[in-house]
Structure formats: structure tokens, C-alpha cells
Amino acid sequence: MRYFAAAVLVCFSFACQRQDAITIDSAQLAAFAPLPESVPSETNPATPAKIELGWRLYYEKQLSADGSQSCNTCHLLDAYGVDGEPVSTG
């Protein structure tokens, strides 16, 4: 029993050692930055008509199975596309 207690104390002494601070560089932080206003594409440039179509499709309720909800129902743009729920409802 004494050896077991000593082994546990040794294990705890190693577990309680101070770890070096974690450094995060700017490239890692950039992954969490807000999305850019637009993603430039040479082969498929954004046009006002395409942007309008995107908005219309995003808010169109008739695209859902029962016609009652749009993409924005769950993916609120004001909340950066998340609903704040811990688990998805659908």
C-alpha cells in the first residue's frame, strides 16, 4: 500500500509541473478573422445580378420541403450564420 501511495504522489508531482505558455502566431489567428467582403475570382466575377440572386435564394422559403423556412431561418446573418443552439434541430 505504501508503494502505491508513493507511486500516486510521484505521478501527481509530474502532472503538476508548470507548462510553457502556448504561443499563437498571427497566421493561426487569421483563421478566425471575419470573412472578407468578397472573394475575387477571375473566371467567375461577382456581378450585381449574381449578388441579388444569392440574396433572393438565401431568403426564399419555397426552397424548403414544406415552404416554411429559408436558409436565414437557422443561419441568421446577424449572428454570423449560427443559431446559438448547442445541437442542430434538423
Coordinates of N, CA and C in Angstrom, one line a residue:
M1 N 0.8 -1.2 0.0 CA 0.0 0.0 0.0 C 0.9 1.3 0.0
R2 N 2.0 1.2 0.7 CA 2.9 2.3 0.8 C 3.5 2.6 -0.6
Y3 N 3.8 1.6 -1.3 CA 4.4 1.8 -2.7 C 3.3 2.4 -3.6
F4 N 2.1 2.0 -3.5 CA 1.0 2.5 -4.3 C 0.9 4.0 -4.0
A5 N 0.8 4.4 -2.7 CA 0.7 5.8 -2.4 C 1.9 6.6 -2.9
A6 N 3.1 6.1 -2.8 CA 4.3 6.8 -3.3 C 4.2 6.9 -4.8
A7 N 3.7 5.9 -5.5 CA 3.6 6.0 -6.9 C 2.6 7.0 -7.3
V8 N 1.5 7.1 -6.6 CA 0.5 8.1 -6.9 C 1.0 9.5 -6.7
L9 N 1.8 9.7 -5.6 CA 2.4 11.0 -5.3 C 3.4 11.4 -6.4
V10 N 4.2 10.4 -6.9 CA 5.1 10.7 -7.9 C 4.4 11.1 -9.2
C11 N 3.3 10.4 -9.5 CA 2.5 10.7 -10.7 C 1.9 12.1 -10.6
F12 N 1.4 12.5 -9.5 CA 0.8 13.8 -9.3 C 1.9 14.9 -9.3
S13 N 3.1 14.6 -8.9 CA 4.2 15.6 -8.9 C 4.5 15.9 -10.3
F14 N 4.5 14.9 -11.2 CA 4.8 15.2 -12.6 C 3.7 15.9 -13.3
A15 N 2.4 15.6 -12.9 CA 1.3 16.2 -13.5 C 1.1 17.7 -13.1
C16 N 1.7 18.1 -12.0 CA 1.5 19.4 -11.5 C 2.6 20.4 -12.0
Q17 N 3.5 19.9 -12.8 CA 4.6 20.8 -13.3 C 4.0 21.9 -14.2
R18 N 4.6 23.1 -14.2 CA 4.2 24.2 -15.0 C 4.6 24.0 -16.4
Q19 N 3.6 24.2 -17.3 CA 3.9 24.1 -18.7 C 4.2 25.4 -19.3
D20 N 5.0 25.4 -20.4 CA 5.3 26.7 -21.0 C 4.0 27.3 -21.7
A21 N 4.0 28.6 -21.7 CA 2.9 29.3 -22.3 C 2.8 28.9 -23.8
I22 N 1.6 28.8 -24.3 CA 1.3 28.5 -25.7 C 1.3 29.8 -26.5
T23 N 2.1 29.8 -27.5 CA 2.2 31.0 -28.4 C 1.4 30.7 -29.6
I24 N 0.6 31.7 -30.0 CA -0.2 31.6 -31.2 C 0.3 32.7 -32.2
D25 N 0.6 32.3 -33.4 CA 1.1 33.3 -34.3 C -0.1 33.9 -35.1
S26 N 0.2 34.9 -35.8 CA -0.8 35.7 -36.5 C -1.5 34.9 -37.6
A27 N -0.8 33.9 -38.2 CA -1.4 33.1 -39.2 C -2.5 32.2 -38.6
Q28 N -2.3 31.7 -37.4 CA -3.3 30.9 -36.8 C -4.5 31.8 -36.4
L29 N -4.3 33.0 -35.9 CA -5.4 33.8 -35.6 C -6.2 34.3 -36.8
A30 N -5.5 34.4 -37.9 CA -6.2 34.8 -39.2 C -7.3 33.9 -39.6
A31 N -7.2 32.6 -39.1 CA -8.3 31.7 -39.5 C -9.6 32.1 -38.8
F32 N -9.6 32.8 -37.7 CA -10.8 33.2 -37.0 C -11.2 34.7 -37.3
A33 N -10.5 35.3 -38.3 CA -10.9 36.7 -38.6 C -12.2 36.7 -39.4
P34 N -12.9 37.8 -39.4 CA -14.1 37.9 -40.2 C -13.8 37.6 -41.7
L35 N -14.8 37.1 -42.4 CA -14.6 36.8 -43.8 C -14.5 38.1 -44.6
P36 N -13.8 38.0 -45.7 CA -13.6 39.3 -46.5 C -15.0 39.6 -47.1
E37 N -15.1 40.9 -47.5 CA -16.3 41.3 -48.2 C -16.6 40.5 -49.4
S38 N -15.6 40.2 -50.2 CA -15.8 39.4 -51.4 C -14.6 38.6 -51.7
V39 N -14.8 37.5 -52.4 CA -13.7 36.6 -52.8 C -13.5 36.8 -54.3
P40 N -12.4 37.5 -54.7 CA -12.3 37.8 -56.1 C -12.0 36.5 -56.9
S41 N -12.6 36.4 -58.1 CA -12.5 35.3 -59.0 C -12.4 35.9 -60.4
E42 N -11.3 35.4 -61.1 CA -11.1 35.9 -62.4 C -12.0 35.2 -63.4
T43 N -12.4 33.9 -63.1 CA -13.2 33.2 -64.1 C -14.7 33.3 -63.8
N44 N -15.1 33.8 -62.6 CA -16.5 33.9 -62.3 C -16.6 35.2 -61.4
P45 N -16.5 36.3 -62.0 CA -16.6 37.6 -61.2 C -18.0 37.8 -60.6
A46 N -18.0 38.4 -59.5 CA -19.3 38.8 -58.9 C -19.9 40.0 -59.6
T47 N -21.2 39.9 -59.9 CA -21.9 41.0 -60.5 C -23.1 41.3 -59.7
P48 N -23.6 42.5 -59.8 CA -24.8 42.9 -59.0 C -26.0 41.9 -59.2
A49 N -26.1 41.3 -60.4 CA -27.2 40.3 -60.7 C -27.0 39.1 -59.9
K50 N -25.7 38.6 -59.8 CA -25.4 37.4 -59.1 C -25.6 37.6 -57.6
I51 N -25.2 38.8 -57.1 CA -25.4 39.1 -55.7 C -26.9 39.1 -55.3
E52 N -27.7 39.7 -56.2 CA -29.1 39.8 -55.9 C -29.7 38.4 -56.0
L53 N -29.3 37.5 -56.9 CA -29.8 36.2 -56.9 C -29.4 35.4 -55.7
G54 N -28.2 35.6 -55.2 CA -27.8 35.0 -53.9 C -28.7 35.4 -52.7
W55 N -29.0 36.7 -52.6 CA -29.8 37.1 -51.6 C -31.2 36.6 -51.7
R56 N -31.8 36.5 -52.9 CA -33.1 36.0 -53.1 C -33.2 34.5 -52.7
L57 N -32.2 33.8 -53.2 CA -32.2 32.3 -52.9 C -32.0 32.1 -51.4
Y58 N -31.2 32.9 -50.7 CA -30.9 32.7 -49.3 C -32.2 32.9 -48.4
Y59 N -33.0 33.9 -48.9 CA -34.3 34.2 -48.1 C -35.5 33.5 -48.7
E60 N -35.4 32.7 -49.7 CA -36.5 32.1 -50.3 C -37.0 30.9 -49.5
K61 N -38.3 31.0 -49.0 CA -38.9 29.9 -48.2 C -39.4 28.7 -49.1
Q62 N -39.7 29.0 -50.3 CA -40.2 27.9 -51.2 C -39.2 26.9 -51.5
L63 N -37.9 27.1 -51.2 CA -36.9 26.1 -51.5 C -36.9 25.0 -50.4
S64 N -37.6 25.2 -49.3 CA -37.6 24.2 -48.2 C -38.7 23.2 -48.5
A65 N -38.6 22.0 -47.9 CA -39.5 20.9 -48.1 C -41.0 21.3 -48.0
D66 N -41.3 22.1 -46.9 CA -42.7 22.5 -46.7 C -43.0 23.9 -47.0
G67 N -42.0 24.6 -47.5 CA -42.2 26.0 -47.8 C -42.3 27.0 -46.7
S68 N -41.8 26.6 -45.5 CA -42.0 27.4 -44.3 C -40.7 28.1 -43.8
Q69 N -39.5 27.7 -44.3 CA -38.3 28.3 -43.8 C -37.3 28.5 -44.9
S70 N -36.5 29.5 -44.7 CA -35.4 29.8 -45.6 C -34.1 29.5 -45.0
C71 N -33.0 29.7 -45.7 CA -31.7 29.4 -45.1 C -31.5 30.3 -43.9
N72 N -32.0 31.6 -44.0 CA -31.9 32.5 -42.9 C -32.7 32.1 -41.6
T73 N -33.6 31.2 -41.7 CA -34.3 30.8 -40.5 C -33.4 30.2 -39.5
C74 N -32.4 29.4 -39.9 CA -31.4 28.9 -39.0 C -30.1 29.6 -39.0
H75 N -29.7 30.0 -40.2 CA -28.3 30.6 -40.4 C -28.5 32.1 -40.4
L76 N -28.7 32.7 -39.3 CA -29.0 34.2 -39.2 C -27.7 35.0 -39.5
L77 N -27.9 35.9 -40.5 CA -26.7 36.7 -40.8 C -26.3 37.6 -39.7
D78 N -27.3 38.1 -38.9 CA -26.9 38.9 -37.8 C -26.1 38.2 -36.7
A79 N -26.2 36.9 -36.7 CA -25.4 36.1 -35.7 C -24.3 35.3 -36.4
Y80 N -23.9 35.8 -37.6 CA -22.7 35.3 -38.4 C -23.0 33.8 -38.8
G81 N -24.3 33.5 -39.1 CA -24.7 32.2 -39.6 C -24.9 31.1 -38.7
V82 N -24.9 31.4 -37.4 CA -25.1 30.4 -36.4 C -26.4 30.7 -35.6
D83 N -27.0 29.6 -35.1 CA -28.3 29.8 -34.4 C -28.1 29.9 -32.9
G84 N -26.9 29.6 -32.4 CA -26.7 29.7 -30.9 C -27.1 28.5 -30.2
E85 N -27.7 27.5 -30.8 CA -28.1 26.3 -30.1 C -27.0 25.3 -30.0
P86 N -27.0 24.5 -28.9 CA -25.9 23.5 -28.8 C -25.9 22.4 -29.8
V87 N -27.2 22.1 -30.2 CA -27.3 21.0 -31.2 C -28.3 21.4 -32.3
S88 N -28.0 21.0 -33.5 CA -28.9 21.3 -34.6 C -30.2 20.7 -34.5
T89 N -31.3 21.4 -34.9 CA -32.6 20.9 -34.8 C -33.0 20.1 -36.0
G90 N -32.3 20.1 -37.1 CA -32.7 19.4 -38.3 C -31.7 18.7 -38.9

